[in-house]
Every structure is written in structure tokens, then in C-alpha cells.
mmCIF file of C-alpha atoms in Angstrom:
data_model
loop_
_atom_site.group_PDB
_atom_site.id
_atom_site.type_symbol
_atom_site.label_atom_id
_atom_site.label_comp_id
_atom_site.label_asym_id
_atom_site.label_seq_id
_atom_site.Cartn_x
_atom_site.Cartn_y
_atom_site.Cartn_z
ATOM 1 C CA UNK A 17 84.043 43.296 104.411
ATOM 2 C CA UNK A 18 84.672 40.574 107.007
ATOM 3 C CA UNK A 19 86.346 37.438 105.757
ATOM 4 C CA UNK A 20 84.200 34.331 105.924
ATOM 5 C CA UNK A 21 87.291 32.128 105.948
ATOM 6 C CA UNK A 22 91.056 32.626 106.042
ATOM 7 C CA UNK A 23 93.532 29.767 105.637
ATOM 8 C CA UNK A 24 97.144 30.761 106.321
ATOM 9 C CA UNK A 25 100.166 28.579 105.525
ATOM 10 C CA UNK A 26 98.408 25.289 106.258
ATOM 11 C CA UNK A 27 100.350 22.077 105.673
ATOM 12 C CA UNK A 28 99.543 18.463 106.476
ATOM 13 C CA UNK A 29 101.630 15.297 106.544
ATOM 14 C CA UNK A 30 100.770 11.686 107.304
ATOM 15 C CA UNK A 31 103.780 9.602 108.401
ATOM 16 C CA UNK A 32 106.133 12.224 106.942
ATOM 17 C CA UNK A 33 104.307 12.135 103.594
ATOM 18 C CA UNK A 34 103.131 15.648 102.718
ATOM 19 C CA UNK A 35 99.565 15.780 101.434
ATOM 20 C CA UNK A 36 99.144 19.567 101.753
ATOM 21 C CA UNK A 37 101.904 22.135 101.435
ATOM 22 C CA UNK A 38 101.663 25.801 102.423
ATOM 23 C CA UNK A 39 97.991 26.327 101.560
ATOM 24 C CA UNK A 40 96.841 29.945 101.879
ATOM 25 C CA UNK A 41 93.654 31.615 100.672
ATOM 26 C CA UNK A 42 90.800 33.834 101.853
ATOM 27 C CA UNK A 43 87.073 33.792 101.122
ATOM 28 C CA UNK A 44 84.691 36.681 101.654
ATOM 29 C CA UNK A 45 81.679 36.237 103.914
ATOM 30 C CA UNK A 46 78.851 34.708 101.889
ATOM 31 C CA UNK A 47 81.170 33.456 99.154
ATOM 32 C CA UNK A 48 80.794 30.032 97.515
ATOM 33 C CA UNK A 49 84.318 28.586 97.371
ATOM 34 C CA UNK A 50 85.030 25.328 95.550
ATOM 35 C CA UNK A 51 88.097 23.158 96.198
ATOM 36 C CA UNK A 52 88.642 21.397 92.873
ATOM 37 C CA UNK A 53 91.180 18.788 91.887
ATOM 38 C CA UNK A 54 91.779 15.158 90.937
ATOM 39 C CA UNK A 55 91.567 12.277 93.392
ATOM 40 C CA UNK A 56 94.408 12.373 95.911
ATOM 41 C CA UNK A 57 95.158 16.083 95.513
ATOM 42 C CA UNK A 58 94.430 16.846 99.199
ATOM 43 C CA UNK A 59 91.091 18.644 98.893
ATOM 44 C CA UNK A 60 89.156 16.395 101.321
ATOM 45 C CA UNK A 61 92.032 16.536 103.810
ATOM 46 C CA UNK A 62 91.899 20.326 103.640
ATOM 47 C CA UNK A 63 88.132 20.242 104.241
ATOM 48 C CA UNK A 64 88.668 18.016 107.292
ATOM 49 C CA UNK A 65 91.176 20.545 108.643
ATOM 50 C CA UNK A 66 88.620 23.329 108.202
ATOM 51 C CA UNK A 67 86.074 21.185 110.055
ATOM 52 C CA UNK A 68 88.467 20.429 112.922
ATOM 53 C CA UNK A 69 88.525 16.714 112.111
ATOM 54 C CA UNK A 70 92.257 16.828 111.295
ATOM 55 C CA UNK A 71 94.933 18.917 113.036
ATOM 56 C CA UNK A 72 97.284 21.182 111.113
ATOM 57 C CA UNK A 73 100.889 20.042 110.732
ATOM 58 C CA UNK A 74 103.169 22.940 111.650
ATOM 59 C CA UNK A 75 102.270 26.568 112.249
ATOM 60 C CA UNK A 76 99.365 27.049 109.846
ATOM 61 C CA UNK A 77 96.219 28.827 111.024
ATOM 62 C CA UNK A 78 92.498 28.784 110.191
ATOM 63 C CA UNK A 79 90.113 31.694 110.823
ATOM 64 C CA UNK A 80 86.314 31.612 110.444
ATOM 65 C CA UNK A 81 84.590 35.015 110.505
ATOM 66 C CA UNK A 82 87.797 36.623 111.803
ATOM 67 C CA UNK A 83 87.984 34.186 114.751
ATOM 68 C CA UNK A 84 90.927 31.796 114.953
ATOM 69 C CA UNK A 85 89.646 28.224 115.145
ATOM 70 C CA UNK A 86 92.868 26.304 114.456
ATOM 71 C CA UNK A 87 92.824 24.439 117.775
ATOM 72 C CA UNK A 88 89.062 24.384 118.366
ATOM 73 C CA UNK A 89 86.898 21.272 118.202
ATOM 74 C CA UNK A 90 84.319 20.900 115.386
ATOM 75 C CA UNK A 91 81.532 21.800 117.816
ATOM 76 C CA UNK A 92 83.302 24.999 118.863
ATOM 77 C CA UNK A 93 83.756 26.172 115.258
ATOM 78 C CA UNK A 94 80.045 26.624 114.473
ATOM 79 C CA UNK A 95 80.277 24.812 111.152
ATOM 80 C CA UNK A 96 77.933 22.375 109.415
ATOM 81 C CA UNK A 97 79.169 19.565 107.191
ATOM 82 C CA UNK A 98 77.369 17.655 104.436
ATOM 83 C CA UNK A 99 78.942 14.325 103.510
ATOM 84 C CA UNK A 100 78.901 12.220 100.373
ATOM 85 C CA UNK A 101 77.303 9.362 102.355
ATOM 86 C CA UNK A 102 74.329 11.410 103.756
ATOM 87 C CA UNK A 103 75.045 10.287 107.396
ATOM 88 C CA UNK A 104 71.371 10.195 108.430
ATOM 89 C CA UNK A 105 70.081 8.446 111.537
ATOM 90 C CA UNK A 106 68.073 5.439 110.259
ATOM 91 C CA UNK A 107 65.893 5.130 113.382
ATOM 92 C CA UNK A 108 64.717 8.755 113.204
ATOM 93 C CA UNK A 109 62.116 10.364 110.978
ATOM 94 C CA UNK A 110 63.186 13.022 108.504
ATOM 95 C CA UNK A 111 61.742 15.675 110.826
ATOM 96 C CA UNK A 112 63.872 14.342 113.686
ATOM 97 C CA UNK A 113 66.985 14.126 111.489
ATOM 98 C CA UNK A 114 66.703 17.757 110.393
ATOM 99 C CA UNK A 115 66.054 18.985 113.932
ATOM 100 C CA UNK A 116 68.627 16.776 115.648
ATOM 101 C CA UNK A 117 71.395 19.383 115.664
ATOM 102 C CA UNK A 118 69.090 21.940 117.292
ATOM 103 C CA UNK A 119 68.072 19.896 120.331
ATOM 104 C CA UNK A 120 71.017 21.018 122.440
ATOM 105 C CA UNK A 121 70.470 24.705 121.627
ATOM 106 C CA UNK A 122 67.521 25.188 123.966
ATOM 107 C CA UNK A 123 64.956 25.911 121.259
ATOM 108 C CA UNK A 124 61.342 25.601 122.270
ATOM 109 C CA UNK A 125 59.380 22.806 120.669
ATOM 110 C CA UNK A 126 57.456 25.365 118.616
ATOM 111 C CA UNK A 127 60.607 27.174 117.421
ATOM 112 C CA UNK A 128 62.256 23.880 116.489
ATOM 113 C CA UNK A 129 59.188 22.851 114.495
ATOM 114 C CA UNK A 130 59.117 26.225 112.719
ATOM 115 C CA UNK A 131 62.781 25.918 111.685
ATOM 116 C CA UNK A 132 62.320 22.350 110.409
ATOM 117 C CA UNK A 133 59.215 23.333 108.425
ATOM 118 C CA UNK A 134 61.032 26.311 106.881
ATOM 119 C CA UNK A 135 64.018 24.188 105.841
ATOM 120 C CA UNK A 136 61.767 21.443 104.461
ATOM 121 C CA UNK A 137 59.898 24.003 102.375
ATOM 122 C CA UNK A 138 63.143 25.429 100.964
ATOM 123 C CA UNK A 139 64.312 21.947 99.915
ATOM 124 C CA UNK A 140 60.860 20.743 98.800
ATOM 125 C CA UNK A 141 60.744 17.804 101.223
ATOM 126 C CA UNK A 142 57.764 18.817 103.396
ATOM 127 C CA UNK A 143 55.834 15.701 102.373
ATOM 128 C CA UNK A 144 58.736 13.487 103.515
ATOM 129 C CA UNK A 145 59.031 14.717 107.110
ATOM 130 C CA UNK A 146 57.324 11.719 108.727
ATOM 131 C CA UNK A 147 59.217 9.114 106.703
ATOM 132 C CA UNK A 148 62.474 7.381 107.594
ATOM 133 C CA UNK A 149 65.689 7.486 105.525
ATOM 134 C CA UNK A 150 65.219 3.917 104.240
ATOM 135 C CA UNK A 151 62.029 5.054 102.498
ATOM 136 C CA UNK A 152 63.766 7.798 100.496
ATOM 137 C CA UNK A 153 65.680 7.893 97.226
ATOM 138 C CA UNK A 154 69.323 8.969 97.080
ATOM 139 C CA UNK A 155 68.397 12.470 95.964
ATOM 140 C CA UNK A 156 65.842 12.838 98.752
ATOM 141 C CA UNK A 157 68.360 11.662 101.360
ATOM 142 C CA UNK A 158 70.878 14.222 100.176
ATOM 143 C CA UNK A 159 68.244 16.954 100.452
ATOM 144 C CA UNK A 160 67.650 15.870 104.054
ATOM 145 C CA UNK A 161 71.399 15.969 104.765
ATOM 146 C CA UNK A 162 71.520 19.487 103.337
ATOM 147 C CA UNK A 163 68.461 20.418 105.408
ATOM 148 C CA UNK A 164 70.096 19.255 108.617
ATOM 149 C CA UNK A 165 73.049 21.542 107.866
ATOM 150 C CA UNK A 166 70.872 24.520 106.897
ATOM 151 C CA UNK A 167 68.764 24.281 110.050
ATOM 152 C CA UNK A 168 71.727 25.126 112.272
ATOM 153 C CA UNK A 169 72.546 28.502 110.612
ATOM 154 C CA UNK A 170 76.317 27.961 110.989
ATOM 155 C CA UNK A 171 79.091 30.408 110.179
ATOM 156 C CA UNK A 172 80.449 28.070 107.495
ATOM 157 C CA UNK A 173 79.031 25.202 105.446
ATOM 158 C CA UNK A 174 81.391 22.419 104.364
ATOM 159 C CA UNK A 175 80.307 20.103 101.534
ATOM 160 C CA UNK A 176 82.369 16.978 100.804
ATOM 161 C CA UNK A 177 81.405 15.800 97.285
ATOM 162 C CA UNK A 178 77.709 15.654 98.246
ATOM 163 C CA UNK A 179 76.436 14.885 94.737
ATOM 164 C CA UNK A 180 78.919 12.230 93.621
ATOM 165 C CA UNK A 181 76.699 9.267 94.603
ATOM 166 C CA UNK A 182 73.736 10.519 92.571
ATOM 167 C CA UNK A 183 72.868 9.784 88.957
ATOM 168 C CA UNK A 184 73.460 12.450 86.307
ATOM 169 C CA UNK A 185 69.891 13.794 86.258
ATOM 170 C CA UNK A 186 69.711 14.147 90.043
ATOM 171 C CA UNK A 187 73.132 15.800 90.152
ATOM 172 C CA UNK A 188 71.932 18.511 87.783
ATOM 173 C CA UNK A 189 68.716 19.037 89.784
ATOM 174 C CA UNK A 190 70.437 19.264 93.173
ATOM 175 C CA UNK A 191 73.243 21.385 91.767
ATOM 176 C CA UNK A 192 70.700 23.991 90.713
ATOM 177 C CA UNK A 193 68.910 23.791 94.070
ATOM 178 C CA UNK A 194 72.195 24.314 95.887
ATOM 179 C CA UNK A 195 72.984 27.308 93.671
ATOM 180 C CA UNK A 196 69.587 28.873 94.343
ATOM 181 C CA UNK A 197 69.899 28.106 98.054
ATOM 182 C CA UNK A 198 73.209 29.951 98.239
ATOM 183 C CA UNK A 199 71.852 32.911 96.300
ATOM 184 C CA UNK A 200 68.960 33.205 98.753
ATOM 185 C CA UNK A 201 70.767 32.476 102.037
ATOM 186 C CA UNK A 202 74.133 34.152 101.253
ATOM 187 C CA UNK A 203 76.053 31.841 103.600
ATOM 188 C CA UNK A 204 79.770 31.032 103.344
ATOM 189 C CA UNK A 205 80.306 27.650 101.678
ATOM 190 C CA UNK A 206 83.387 25.545 100.986
ATOM 191 C CA UNK A 207 82.575 22.757 98.564
ATOM 192 C CA UNK A 208 84.878 19.881 97.582
ATOM 193 C CA UNK A 209 84.547 18.195 94.200
ATOM 194 C CA UNK A 210 86.548 16.544 91.438
ATOM 195 C CA UNK A 211 83.819 17.491 88.934
ATOM 196 C CA UNK A 212 84.758 20.603 86.978
ATOM 197 C CA UNK A 213 81.154 21.152 85.831
ATOM 198 C CA UNK A 214 80.017 21.390 89.460
ATOM 199 C CA UNK A 215 82.869 23.765 90.196
ATOM 200 C CA UNK A 216 82.254 26.032 87.218
ATOM 201 C CA UNK A 217 78.484 26.253 87.749
ATOM 202 C CA UNK A 218 78.444 26.668 91.539
ATOM 203 C CA UNK A 219 81.522 28.656 92.505
ATOM 204 C CA UNK A 220 82.124 32.316 93.107
ATOM 205 C CA UNK A 221 85.763 31.325 93.568
ATOM 206 C CA UNK A 222 87.589 28.135 92.544
ATOM 207 C CA UNK A 223 90.769 26.881 94.212
ATOM 208 C CA UNK A 224 92.458 24.254 92.045
ATOM 209 C CA UNK A 225 94.671 21.776 93.890
ATOM 210 C CA UNK A 226 97.147 19.243 92.556
ATOM 211 C CA UNK A 227 99.566 17.107 94.565
ATOM 212 C CA UNK A 228 98.834 19.086 97.721
ATOM 213 C CA UNK A 229 99.559 22.502 96.219
ATOM 214 C CA UNK A 230 97.385 25.333 94.983
ATOM 215 C CA UNK A 231 97.633 25.630 91.202
ATOM 216 C CA UNK A 232 95.345 28.636 90.773
ATOM 217 C CA UNK A 233 92.709 30.709 92.565
ATOM 218 C CA UNK A 234 90.137 32.675 90.611
ATOM 219 C CA UNK A 235 86.609 33.020 89.356
ATOM 220 C CA UNK A 236 85.376 30.330 86.947
ATOM 221 C CA UNK A 237 85.822 32.771 84.051
ATOM 222 C CA UNK A 238 89.360 33.719 85.085
ATOM 223 C CA UNK A 239 90.429 30.105 85.393
ATOM 224 C CA UNK A 240 88.850 29.106 82.091
ATOM 225 C CA UNK A 241 90.204 31.986 80.037
ATOM 226 C CA UNK A 242 93.589 32.496 81.719
ATOM 227 C CA UNK A 243 94.918 29.195 83.148
ATOM 228 C CA UNK A 244 98.115 29.588 85.152
ATOM 229 C CA UNK A 245 99.722 26.438 83.803
ATOM 230 C CA UNK A 246 99.295 23.344 81.640
ATOM 231 C CA UNK A 247 97.656 21.388 84.472
ATOM 232 C CA UNK A 248 94.862 23.938 84.906
ATOM 233 C CA UNK A 249 94.422 24.354 81.149
ATOM 234 C CA UNK A 250 93.951 20.622 80.625
ATOM 235 C CA UNK A 251 91.969 19.939 83.816
ATOM 236 C CA UNK A 252 89.313 22.560 83.052
ATOM 237 C CA UNK A 253 87.190 22.237 79.919
ATOM 238 C CA UNK A 254 85.421 19.497 77.972
ATOM 239 C CA UNK A 255 87.057 18.351 75.789
ATOM 240 C CA UNK A 256 90.396 19.127 77.380
ATOM 241 C CA UNK A 257 92.527 21.991 76.071
ATOM 242 C CA UNK A 258 94.685 21.026 73.104
ATOM 243 C CA UNK A 259 98.376 21.223 74.064
ATOM 244 C CA UNK A 260 101.187 20.581 71.594
ATOM 245 C CA UNK A 261 104.822 21.666 71.227
ATOM 246 C CA UNK A 262 106.037 24.127 68.642
ATOM 247 C CA UNK A 263 109.090 26.313 68.031
ATOM 248 C CA UNK A 264 109.123 30.097 67.768
ATOM 249 C CA UNK A 265 111.110 31.196 64.708
ATOM 250 C CA UNK A 266 112.106 34.597 63.341
ATOM 251 C CA UNK A 267 112.003 35.239 59.601
ATOM 252 C CA UNK A 268 115.409 36.628 58.658
ATOM 253 C CA UNK A 269 113.952 38.788 55.878
ATOM 254 C CA UNK A 270 110.911 40.258 57.609
ATOM 255 C CA UNK A 271 112.054 39.832 61.232
ATOM 256 C CA UNK A 272 108.577 38.395 61.800
ATOM 257 C CA UNK A 273 107.979 35.839 64.579
ATOM 258 C CA UNK A 274 106.250 32.665 63.418
ATOM 259 C CA UNK A 275 105.439 29.134 64.491
ATOM 260 C CA UNK A 276 104.770 26.126 62.290
ATOM 261 C CA UNK A 277 102.068 23.452 62.401
ATOM 262 C CA UNK A 278 102.442 20.165 60.511
ATOM 263 C CA UNK A 279 99.413 17.992 59.841
ATOM 264 C CA UNK A 280 99.078 14.263 59.132
ATOM 265 C CA UNK A 281 99.220 15.004 55.384
ATOM 266 C CA UNK A 282 102.804 16.190 55.860
ATOM 267 C CA UNK A 283 101.695 19.743 55.093
ATOM 268 C CA UNK A 284 103.283 22.559 57.086
ATOM 269 C CA UNK A 285 101.600 25.851 57.929
ATOM 270 C CA UNK A 286 103.692 28.834 58.964
ATOM 271 C CA UNK A 287 101.657 31.083 61.246
ATOM 272 C CA UNK A 288 102.790 34.712 61.760
ATOM 273 C CA UNK A 289 102.514 36.161 65.257
ATOM 274 C CA UNK A 290 102.594 39.888 64.522
ATOM 275 C CA UNK A 291 99.153 40.447 66.019
ATOM 276 C CA UNK A 292 99.629 38.428 69.198
ATOM 277 C CA UNK A 293 99.619 40.496 72.398
ATOM 278 C CA UNK A 294 102.657 38.571 73.669
ATOM 279 C CA UNK A 295 104.800 39.357 70.630
ATOM 280 C CA UNK A 296 107.493 41.204 72.600
ATOM 281 C CA UNK A 297 107.690 38.503 75.282
ATOM 282 C CA UNK A 298 107.806 35.702 72.720
ATOM 283 C CA UNK A 299 110.873 37.210 71.038
ATOM 284 C CA UNK A 300 112.836 35.835 74.009
ATOM 285 C CA UNK A 301 111.715 32.335 73.035
ATOM 286 C CA UNK A 302 113.079 32.477 69.474
ATOM 287 C CA UNK A 303 114.491 29.068 68.449
ATOM 288 C CA UNK A 304 113.074 27.535 71.629
ATOM 289 C CA UNK A 305 110.420 24.864 72.030
ATOM 290 C CA UNK A 306 107.296 26.055 73.785
ATOM 291 C CA UNK A 307 103.856 24.572 74.354
ATOM 292 C CA UNK A 308 100.892 25.960 72.468
ATOM 293 C CA UNK A 309 97.406 25.638 73.961
ATOM 294 C CA UNK A 310 94.018 26.239 72.372
ATOM 295 C CA UNK A 311 90.537 25.118 73.386
ATOM 296 C CA UNK A 312 88.364 22.949 71.162
ATOM 297 C CA UNK A 313 85.612 25.546 70.764
ATOM 298 C CA UNK A 314 88.154 28.145 69.624
ATOM 299 C CA UNK A 315 89.065 26.087 66.560
ATOM 300 C CA UNK A 316 86.434 27.053 63.991
ATOM 301 C CA UNK A 317 85.809 24.642 61.128
ATOM 302 C CA UNK A 318 85.405 26.635 57.914
ATOM 303 C CA UNK A 319 82.557 25.374 55.733
ATOM 304 C CA UNK A 320 81.622 25.999 52.119
ATOM 305 C CA UNK A 321 79.065 28.513 53.352
ATOM 306 C CA UNK A 322 81.842 30.708 54.742
ATOM 307 C CA UNK A 323 83.555 33.102 52.370
ATOM 308 C CA UNK A 324 86.845 31.282 53.037
ATOM 309 C CA UNK A 325 89.141 31.689 55.973
ATOM 310 C CA UNK A 326 90.766 35.101 56.023
ATOM 311 C CA UNK A 327 92.242 37.888 53.954
ATOM 312 C CA UNK A 328 95.882 36.973 54.460
ATOM 313 C CA UNK A 329 97.779 34.187 52.768
ATOM 314 C CA UNK A 330 99.056 31.571 55.191
ATOM 315 C CA UNK A 331 101.740 29.588 53.412
ATOM 316 C CA UNK A 332 101.289 25.812 53.180
ATOM 317 C CA UNK A 333 104.183 23.688 51.926
ATOM 318 C CA UNK A 334 103.971 20.025 50.961
ATOM 319 C CA UNK A 335 106.521 17.959 49.069
ATOM 320 C CA UNK A 336 108.385 21.066 47.909
ATOM 321 C CA UNK A 337 105.211 22.688 46.568
ATOM 322 C CA UNK A 338 103.502 25.754 47.929
ATOM 323 C CA UNK A 339 99.757 26.334 48.202
ATOM 324 C CA UNK A 340 97.961 29.299 49.675
ATOM 325 C CA UNK A 341 94.767 29.720 51.656
ATOM 326 C CA UNK A 342 93.040 32.912 50.533
ATOM 327 C CA UNK A 343 89.657 34.540 50.906
ATOM 328 C CA UNK A 344 87.497 37.399 52.076
ATOM 329 C CA UNK A 345 86.198 36.680 55.530
ATOM 330 C CA UNK A 346 83.390 38.896 56.750
ATOM 331 C CA UNK A 347 83.315 37.173 60.152
ATOM 332 C CA UNK A 348 86.924 37.607 61.299
ATOM 333 C CA UNK A 349 89.626 39.922 60.068
ATOM 334 C CA UNK A 350 92.841 38.475 58.688
ATOM 335 C CA UNK A 351 94.642 40.750 61.115
ATOM 336 C CA UNK A 352 93.350 38.705 64.050
ATOM 337 C CA UNK A 353 93.033 35.119 62.748
ATOM 338 C CA UNK A 354 95.088 32.317 61.216
ATOM 339 C CA UNK A 355 94.133 29.148 59.324
ATOM 340 C CA UNK A 356 95.421 25.638 58.621
ATOM 341 C CA UNK A 357 94.222 22.341 57.177
ATOM 342 C CA UNK A 358 93.903 18.884 58.718
ATOM 343 C CA UNK A 359 92.520 15.443 57.937
ATOM 344 C CA UNK A 360 89.744 14.186 60.221
ATOM 345 C CA UNK A 361 90.681 10.985 62.089
ATOM 346 C CA UNK A 362 87.495 10.549 64.143
ATOM 347 C CA UNK A 363 84.147 12.217 64.823
ATOM 348 C CA UNK A 364 82.159 11.892 68.070
ATOM 349 C CA UNK A 365 78.483 12.833 68.248
ATOM 350 C CA UNK A 366 77.567 14.435 71.597
ATOM 351 C CA UNK A 367 74.057 15.735 71.001
ATOM 352 C CA UNK A 368 74.095 19.246 69.586
ATOM 353 C CA UNK A 369 77.814 19.057 68.764
ATOM 354 C CA UNK A 370 80.476 16.982 67.071
ATOM 355 C CA UNK A 371 83.933 16.509 68.552
ATOM 356 C CA UNK A 372 86.188 16.410 65.491
ATOM 357 C CA UNK A 373 89.648 14.865 65.923
ATOM 358 C CA UNK A 374 92.750 15.361 63.780
ATOM 359 C CA UNK A 375 96.540 15.234 64.205
ATOM 360 C CA UNK A 376 98.930 18.181 64.360
ATOM 361 C CA UNK A 377 102.644 17.607 64.964
ATOM 362 C CA UNK A 378 101.847 13.970 65.870
ATOM 363 C CA UNK A 379 99.486 15.144 68.630
ATOM 364 C CA UNK A 380 95.770 14.379 68.675
ATOM 365 C CA UNK A 381 93.790 17.626 68.525
ATOM 366 C CA UNK A 382 90.043 18.143 68.906
ATOM 367 C CA UNK A 383 87.668 20.844 67.700
ATOM 368 C CA UNK A 384 83.985 21.378 68.479
ATOM 369 C CA UNK A 385 81.445 22.079 65.775
ATOM 370 C CA UNK A 386 77.710 22.034 65.239
ATOM 371 C CA UNK A 387 76.219 18.580 64.681
ATOM 372 C CA UNK A 388 74.521 20.010 61.599
ATOM 373 C CA UNK A 389 77.829 20.035 59.705
ATOM 374 C CA UNK A 390 78.413 17.058 57.398
ATOM 375 C CA UNK A 391 81.864 15.929 58.554
ATOM 376 C CA UNK A 392 83.236 12.401 58.494
ATOM 377 C CA UNK A 393 86.476 10.524 59.028
ATOM 378 C CA UNK A 394 88.963 11.148 56.215
ATOM 379 C CA UNK A 395 87.672 14.611 55.294
ATOM 380 C CA UNK A 396 90.272 17.346 54.841
ATOM 381 C CA UNK A 397 89.017 20.439 56.649
ATOM 382 C CA UNK A 398 90.170 24.014 57.099
ATOM 383 C CA UNK A 399 90.301 25.357 60.646
ATOM 384 C CA UNK A 400 90.513 28.941 61.748
ATOM 385 C CA UNK A 401 91.391 30.467 65.113
ATOM 386 C CA UNK A 402 92.004 33.872 66.614
ATOM 387 C CA UNK A 403 95.506 34.786 67.707
ATOM 388 C CA UNK A 404 94.082 35.948 71.035
ATOM 389 C CA UNK A 405 92.738 32.435 71.712
ATOM 390 C CA UNK A 406 96.239 30.911 71.840
ATOM 391 C CA UNK A 407 97.998 30.303 75.144
ATOM 392 C CA UNK A 408 101.755 29.726 75.219
ATOM 393 C CA UNK A 409 103.401 27.740 78.029
ATOM 394 C CA UNK A 410 107.048 27.405 78.999
ATOM 395 C CA UNK A 411 108.219 23.876 78.164
ATOM 396 C CA UNK A 412 110.269 23.497 81.341
ATOM 397 C CA UNK A 413 108.005 25.018 83.988
ATOM 398 C CA UNK A 414 104.688 24.471 82.145
ATOM 399 C CA UNK A 415 103.661 27.931 83.401
ATOM 400 C CA UNK A 416 101.653 30.157 81.060
ATOM 401 C CA UNK A 417 103.712 32.847 79.358
ATOM 402 C CA UNK A 418 102.256 36.277 80.154
ATOM 403 C CA UNK A 419 103.198 39.897 79.590
ATOM 404 C CA UNK A 420 104.885 39.794 83.016
ATOM 405 C CA UNK A 421 106.935 36.661 82.219
#
């Protein structure tokens, strides 16, 4: 399959300050690629390089549909760009705005009208064609800007945070329209955003940038379930991934690897790792501090309706006393889960869910639960999680520990 876009070793510096460093990736023809990252990470600069609005610093190259365009002007690249600010001509009607880019392509008046009508129908703006931009809402203007890009049938669409000026309701509506448009037209798109929800819902492929470097490339599912490092783990997901330090220990009697969690009640929970897929790799981290990561939705709050937490006995020590969490769990096997207790410090209501906060090892941790649960500040709750839901990160590099580490 032909590549829709190839970026090879692209760097960019302004006054000797590097804003992009050795960026390389490829996108298949017809793929929806999202450049995602915080403000100042270099994503808009990279988009401008793809558009030909900024030159490459050094020997990097850009190819669109297998044709090198590194030194070509924007016009020569056959691209269409949609900006955050709409960039419509105020003295033209919507019909004239959409058809403006076609005037120099020697279309007949009838063909031009047919293209404009088709685009307007796709974007549901047919009844706006004789109006001017000042008569439209923000969402309608952005539809027109998208229509002007679509009408040209370019080799590559470039979107620079096109929805960021819209209110939440309009963002959701246009996001869906853009998704459906891509599914129908199958055109190559590169889309810049700082909004992870936009990225996760729109993208075939996400490229996460931070400080001018690529942190990870993958599908939304790959990035969510297997983050390369702490930055990706905490940047993707609402609420953010819980990250806290712990130490891998080895029981001298059983030779079993464990880690310990301490809650705000000064209770410690020793969690065995015998069923974790990284057991062999983690043996190299014995007596070392590592970072443990787990997402809020993977911490399950055990209620009185559950038949307790699991079949094993996780030891809890407090003030030289020992308690045990026991039970017969029909939902999750004790071979694959662990449990601990915590005191709730805050509860946030977010519609169908609660965000429940508590402290572990002096770090604020959050879990998600159904808003139907009766949970309040000060409650002592039991939480359960699967071993497979834990990510471990190297404390020094902050890279995720994998079987290949």
C-alpha cells in the first residue's frame, strides 16, 4: 500500500532553540493521524512543516503519496489546511468561500457549482450558501472552513486544532461529523490537538509529542493499554493514571516477589507478584524503587453486595497487629487479583460516575465507581485490582518495564 505521508528525520530550531528533534513516522494512504501533545510540544510547528509553511532544519525529508515535497511550496504540495481561526473571506458568500480554491483549476461554472453543492450537502450547510461568514455561528463557520478544504480533493488534509474555539456541545457534534466524513471519503488526514478525547475518538494512529520528541506512536488502544513511559500514561486518560513509587522485595522464606502499599491509616498491604507476567523481569529490580501505575477504572471498589475481595489472604499490618482480607469472589479469581484498604479523602460527582480519592504512600490516588454507590469522605473502603492491570516504570528513565526490558 502506498504511504500517504512519510516524515524522515525532521528537526526544527528557532534561533538555535530546538523545537523538533529527529521526528520520523509514516502514515498509510487514507489514514487519520493525530499529533497529540501539550502546548509547546512542537505539534503545530510540525504541521507547518508538512504544509510547507516552515522549512526543515537540517537534512530531514517529507514525502506525500511517495513524492518528496520537502522543498516544495504549499501550492505545489496539493494539501488543504483547516485552521483554528476559520480563515474565511468576509466579503464573500459561503458558496464563494467554498469554491474559492477551485477557481484557478479551470473548472467550468457548472462543475464548480456541482462540487460546492456536494460539499455543502455532506456538511449540512446547503441552506447557508448565500450567507456571509458574519451571519454564521462558530460551528457553522468551521463547517465552511472544512468544506473549502474538502472541495479541493487534496492528497493530504492538515487540521490545526479546528475545534478548540467551539463550545463543548459543538465540539462533540463536529468531531462526529469529521469522523463520519473520513470514513466516507477515506482521505489522508493529519490532525493537531492537545485534547486527548479528540485524539482517542478520531485517530487511526496517534503520535504523542513532548518537548519536541516523539513519545509513542500507536493506535488509541495500544497507547491507552500499553503506554511507553510515565508521560504517556499520565497524559492519556481521565482521570490521569495513578503513579506512585514502591519497592520490589523478595520474601526470604518463600522467595516470592512482593511490593507493599501503605494507606493513610498507617496500614500496610503486602501484595504478592507471583501471577504477574513480568515476574522474571521484576526479579532484577529486587530492593529497588520503581514506579507503579494503574488507571482509575481498574481499581474496583468492593461493596457489601460483593462476596468479598478474593480467595487469597493479603496480609495487612497496623500497629504491630495483623488482619486479613478473606472471601470467595465469584467475579475475579484470587490467582489474578489483589486487594487493599483505604480511607476516602474526597468524592467528585461527574454524572454517571464518582471519582473517589484516597492516599497511598503519601500519594493521592483516584478510583472510578458508579454514582449509585453510597460513598462519602471518611469511609474506609476495600479496593481490588487485577495484576495484569498494573504497569511498572523504571524510576530513572520513567520507561515502562516490559518483557524485553
